[in-house]
Amino acid sequence: MLDPAMLLALDEAFLLGAESGVIGPSFRTWEFSSPTVVLGRSSKVDRETDREHCDRHGIGIYRRCSGGASIVGGPGCLMYSVVLSLEHSPHLAKIDEAHTFVMQRVLAAAQRQLPEIRLQGICDLTWRNRKFSGNALRVTRSHVLYHGTVLYAADLENVARCLDFAPRQPDYRDGRDHQSFLTNVPLDPAMLADDLAAQFDFAERFEPLPDQIPDPILARAVELVSKRYSCEDWRFRH
């Protein structure tokens, strides 16, 4: 089982691997094995999280390479990551175009099980007007990393305890706190992972197992973990 730092570093390693021509577009789904707070690239840890609660309960706080606000992953929260080529689809360099391109596919995959799911805000998926999926991206010279979460059996009380009030909120939230705003959605995660892969059938699918990750990507991820993802000066830099 890969640790949180490695799982997050792999997202950037796949992006950098595509950027350098080592690998093409890629897709993967995975989960953290225990509750894990993930800060956005510029998130302020003391503003967006309850660090005392996390420390007291042994919940790790890490930082990803993309923007957006902090999230809590863990068992019951499916994570997906897709790397897209701007050479094949140059319009995706525009952030709103990238959101539309990816989220229409994620929405279509989720609606195969639950047709009443909606896309709200910029890139949220909701069920009964409550959010169960948040997403973020990073654009480089010739590729886009787009990744997100799907809450299907998460400990929502713990999510609310780990996170402080969100610094940026979509209009449809109407000021609701985390427990009133978030929900688990009754989706089968294995089926959803397959349906997502079908939506991104132009990207090679990878499993989160070391022996199924290309050696250059794994090596780059190990380097990123040692230099950034496991380092407190990266994780708590803001």
Short mmCIF file of C-alpha atoms in Angstrom, two decimals:
data_model
loop_
_atom_site.label_atom_id
_atom_site.label_comp_id
_atom_site.label_asym_id
_atom_site.label_seq_id
_atom_site.Cartn_x
_atom_site.Cartn_y
_atom_site.Cartn_z
CA MET A 1 0.00 0.00 0.00
CA LEU A 2 1.43 3.35 -1.05
CA ASP A 3 1.56 6.10 1.56
CA PRO A 4 -0.19 9.48 1.10
CA ALA A 5 2.93 11.36 0.04
CA MET A 6 3.64 8.84 -2.72
CA LEU A 7 0.02 8.76 -3.91
CA LEU A 8 0.01 12.55 -4.27
CA ALA A 9 3.48 12.63 -5.82
CA LEU A 10 2.37 10.15 -8.47
CA ASP A 11 -0.11 12.69 -9.82
CA GLU A 12 2.71 15.14 -10.47
CA ALA A 13 5.03 12.38 -11.69
CA PHE A 14 2.51 11.30 -14.34
CA LEU A 15 2.08 14.95 -15.37
CA LEU A 16 5.83 15.54 -15.63
CA GLY A 17 6.30 12.22 -17.41
CA ALA A 18 3.78 13.27 -20.04
CA GLU A 19 5.40 16.69 -20.30
CA SER A 20 8.80 15.12 -21.00
CA GLY A 21 7.42 12.56 -23.45
CA VAL A 22 8.06 9.52 -21.26
CA ILE A 23 4.37 8.63 -21.20
CA GLY A 24 1.16 9.73 -22.89
CA PRO A 25 -2.20 10.72 -21.41
CA SER A 26 -2.96 8.66 -18.31
CA PHE A 27 -5.84 7.84 -15.99
CA ARG A 28 -5.99 6.22 -12.56
CA THR A 29 -8.29 5.83 -9.57
CA TRP A 30 -7.18 5.22 -6.00
CA GLU A 31 -7.97 5.79 -2.31
CA PHE A 32 -6.04 6.76 0.79
CA SER A 33 -5.99 3.91 3.31
CA SER A 34 -6.64 6.26 6.25
CA PRO A 35 -8.07 9.77 6.70
CA THR A 36 -5.78 12.30 5.04
CA VAL A 37 -6.04 16.07 4.66
CA VAL A 38 -4.82 17.38 1.31
CA LEU A 39 -4.09 21.09 1.01
CA GLY A 40 -4.26 22.90 -2.31
CA ARG A 41 -0.98 24.20 -3.68
CA SER A 42 -1.55 27.65 -2.13
CA SER A 43 -3.82 26.70 0.78
CA LYS A 44 -3.06 28.20 4.18
CA VAL A 45 -2.94 25.29 6.59
CA ASP A 46 -4.03 27.25 9.68
CA ARG A 47 -6.90 28.88 7.81
CA GLU A 48 -8.35 25.87 6.02
CA THR A 49 -7.76 23.05 8.53
CA ASP A 50 -8.13 22.28 12.21
CA ARG A 51 -4.51 21.33 12.65
CA GLU A 52 -4.88 20.64 16.37
CA HIS A 53 -7.64 18.09 15.70
CA CYS A 54 -5.58 16.43 12.97
CA ASP A 55 -2.49 16.22 15.17
CA ARG A 56 -4.48 14.84 18.11
CA HIS A 57 -5.99 12.07 15.98
CA GLY A 58 -2.91 11.26 13.91
CA ILE A 59 -4.40 12.54 10.65
CA GLY A 60 -1.68 13.48 8.19
CA ILE A 61 -1.74 16.82 6.39
CA TYR A 62 -0.18 16.91 2.93
CA ARG A 63 -0.12 19.27 -0.03
CA ARG A 64 -0.91 18.59 -3.69
CA CYS A 65 0.51 20.26 -6.79
CA SER A 66 -2.79 21.72 -8.03
CA GLY A 67 -4.87 24.68 -6.87
CA GLY A 68 -8.17 24.74 -5.05
CA ALA A 69 -9.11 24.38 -1.40
CA SER A 70 -8.28 21.67 1.13
CA ILE A 71 -10.07 18.31 1.09
CA VAL A 72 -10.16 15.20 3.25
CA GLY A 73 -9.57 11.85 1.57
CA GLY A 74 -9.55 8.37 3.04
CA PRO A 75 -11.62 5.19 3.01
CA GLY A 76 -14.93 5.83 1.26
CA CYS A 77 -13.52 8.62 -0.91
CA LEU A 78 -12.60 7.57 -4.46
CA MET A 79 -9.85 9.67 -6.02
CA TYR A 80 -9.34 9.95 -9.77
CA SER A 81 -6.54 11.57 -11.79
CA VAL A 82 -6.31 12.17 -15.53
CA VAL A 83 -3.50 13.76 -17.55
CA LEU A 84 -4.59 15.37 -20.83
CA SER A 85 -2.52 16.50 -23.82
CA LEU A 86 -2.75 20.11 -24.96
CA GLU A 87 -1.12 19.16 -28.24
CA HIS A 88 -4.14 16.98 -29.05
CA SER A 89 -6.67 19.39 -27.48
CA PRO A 90 -5.17 22.91 -27.33
CA HIS A 91 -8.45 24.46 -26.15
CA LEU A 92 -7.95 22.75 -22.78
CA ALA A 93 -5.28 25.34 -21.95
CA LYS A 94 -8.23 27.56 -21.03
CA ILE A 95 -9.24 26.62 -17.52
CA ASP A 96 -12.98 26.86 -18.13
CA GLU A 97 -12.63 24.62 -21.19
CA ALA A 98 -10.67 22.06 -19.15
CA HIS A 99 -13.35 22.07 -16.44
CA THR A 100 -16.08 21.53 -19.03
CA PHE A 101 -14.21 18.80 -20.89
CA VAL A 102 -13.45 16.72 -17.81
CA MET A 103 -16.53 17.36 -15.71
CA GLN A 104 -18.97 16.46 -18.48
CA ARG A 105 -17.26 13.07 -18.64
CA VAL A 106 -17.18 12.61 -14.87
CA LEU A 107 -20.85 13.62 -14.72
CA ALA A 108 -21.74 11.13 -17.47
CA ALA A 109 -19.92 8.33 -15.63
CA ALA A 110 -21.67 9.09 -12.32
CA GLN A 111 -25.08 9.43 -13.97
CA ARG A 112 -24.89 5.86 -15.26
CA GLN A 113 -25.68 4.82 -11.70
CA LEU A 114 -27.60 7.85 -10.47
CA PRO A 115 -29.17 9.98 -13.24
CA GLU A 116 -30.26 12.78 -10.88
CA ILE A 117 -26.65 13.81 -10.12
CA ARG A 118 -25.95 17.40 -11.18
CA LEU A 119 -22.97 19.60 -12.00
CA GLN A 120 -23.07 22.79 -9.92
CA GLY A 121 -20.67 25.64 -9.31
CA ILE A 122 -17.50 25.53 -11.37
CA CYS A 123 -16.65 21.85 -10.98
CA ASP A 124 -18.72 20.28 -8.20
CA LEU A 125 -20.94 17.24 -8.52
CA THR A 126 -24.01 17.25 -6.29
CA TRP A 127 -26.81 14.94 -5.27
CA ARG A 128 -29.95 16.46 -3.76
CA ASN A 129 -28.17 19.83 -3.74
CA ARG A 130 -25.32 18.55 -1.58
CA LYS A 131 -21.75 18.21 -2.79
CA PHE A 132 -20.03 14.84 -3.07
CA SER A 133 -17.25 15.61 -5.57
CA GLY A 134 -14.70 18.42 -5.72
CA ASN A 135 -12.03 18.83 -8.38
CA ALA A 136 -8.84 20.73 -9.19
CA LEU A 137 -6.32 21.09 -12.00
CA ARG A 138 -2.84 22.15 -12.95
CA VAL A 139 -1.83 23.31 -16.42
CA THR A 140 1.74 22.97 -17.71
CA ARG A 141 3.23 23.84 -21.09
CA SER A 142 1.70 20.93 -22.99
CA HIS A 143 -0.51 19.00 -20.54
CA VAL A 144 -3.24 19.31 -17.93
CA LEU A 145 -3.51 17.33 -14.70
CA TYR A 146 -7.14 17.14 -13.60
CA HIS A 147 -8.08 15.26 -10.46
CA GLY A 148 -10.90 15.00 -8.01
CA THR A 149 -12.80 13.19 -5.29
CA VAL A 150 -16.02 11.20 -5.00
CA LEU A 151 -17.50 10.70 -1.52
CA TYR A 152 -19.41 7.43 -1.39
CA ALA A 153 -18.85 6.10 2.16
CA ALA A 154 -16.65 8.70 3.83
CA ASP A 155 -16.71 9.72 7.50
CA LEU A 156 -18.33 13.11 6.94
CA GLU A 157 -18.21 14.02 10.62
CA ASN A 158 -14.45 13.64 10.51
CA VAL A 159 -14.27 15.70 7.31
CA ALA A 160 -16.10 18.50 9.08
CA ARG A 161 -13.74 18.26 12.08
CA CYS A 162 -10.58 18.32 9.97
CA LEU A 163 -11.50 21.29 7.81
CA ASP A 164 -12.13 24.86 8.84
CA PHE A 165 -14.80 26.91 7.08
CA ALA A 166 -14.13 27.01 3.33
CA PRO A 167 -12.42 30.25 2.21
CA ARG A 168 -14.13 30.20 -1.21
CA GLN A 169 -17.72 29.05 -1.61
CA PRO A 170 -20.02 28.55 -4.60
CA ASP A 171 -23.32 30.42 -4.51
CA TYR A 172 -25.36 27.24 -4.20
CA ARG A 173 -23.71 26.44 -0.86
CA ASP A 174 -25.79 29.21 0.79
CA GLY A 175 -23.43 29.43 3.77
CA ARG A 176 -23.96 25.83 4.87
CA ASP A 177 -21.34 24.23 7.12
CA HIS A 178 -19.49 21.12 5.95
CA GLN A 179 -21.88 18.62 7.49
CA SER A 180 -24.91 20.34 5.97
CA PHE A 181 -23.24 20.80 2.60
CA LEU A 182 -21.43 17.50 1.96
CA THR A 183 -22.93 14.08 1.37
CA ASN A 184 -22.00 10.55 0.47
CA VAL A 185 -23.58 9.39 -2.76
CA PRO A 186 -24.80 5.79 -3.23
CA LEU A 187 -22.46 4.85 -6.07
CA ASP A 188 -20.55 1.60 -6.44
CA PRO A 189 -16.90 2.77 -6.55
CA ALA A 190 -15.59 -0.11 -8.67
CA MET A 191 -18.31 0.44 -11.26
CA LEU A 192 -17.68 4.18 -11.21
CA ALA A 193 -13.94 3.65 -11.72
CA ASP A 194 -14.66 1.52 -14.78
CA ASP A 195 -17.18 4.04 -16.14
CA LEU A 196 -14.69 6.87 -15.64
CA ALA A 197 -12.01 4.89 -17.46
CA ALA A 198 -14.45 4.37 -20.36
CA GLN A 199 -15.06 8.12 -20.53
CA PHE A 200 -11.31 8.73 -20.72
CA ASP A 201 -10.61 5.86 -23.09
CA PHE A 202 -7.94 7.91 -24.89
CA ALA A 203 -5.76 7.74 -21.76
CA GLU A 204 -3.85 4.68 -20.54
CA ARG A 205 -5.28 3.34 -17.30
CA PHE A 206 -2.95 2.57 -14.39
CA GLU A 207 -3.55 0.86 -11.07
CA PRO A 208 -2.06 2.32 -7.85
CA LEU A 209 0.36 -0.57 -7.43
CA PRO A 210 4.13 -0.11 -7.62
CA ASP A 211 4.63 -3.02 -10.00
CA GLN A 212 2.06 -1.57 -12.43
CA ILE A 213 3.52 1.93 -12.58
CA PRO A 214 6.19 2.57 -15.26
CA ASP A 215 9.67 2.68 -13.75
CA PRO A 216 10.46 6.26 -14.85
CA ILE A 217 7.21 7.51 -13.31
CA LEU A 218 7.80 5.62 -10.08
CA ALA A 219 11.36 6.94 -9.87
CA ARG A 220 10.17 10.51 -10.43
CA ALA A 221 7.54 10.09 -7.72
CA VAL A 222 10.11 8.79 -5.25
CA GLU A 223 12.26 11.86 -5.98
CA LEU A 224 9.28 14.18 -5.52
CA VAL A 225 8.42 12.57 -2.19
CA SER A 226 11.95 13.05 -0.87
CA LYS A 227 12.20 16.66 -2.06
CA ARG A 228 8.67 17.93 -1.41
CA TYR A 229 5.71 15.74 -0.55
CA SER A 230 7.11 14.28 2.68
CA CYS A 231 8.83 17.50 3.75
CA GLU A 232 7.28 19.78 6.34
CA ASP A 233 8.64 22.90 4.62
CA TRP A 234 6.50 21.95 1.58
CA ARG A 235 3.46 20.61 3.42
CA PHE A 236 3.20 23.57 5.83
CA ARG A 237 4.74 26.30 3.71
CA HIS A 238 1.61 28.47 3.82
#
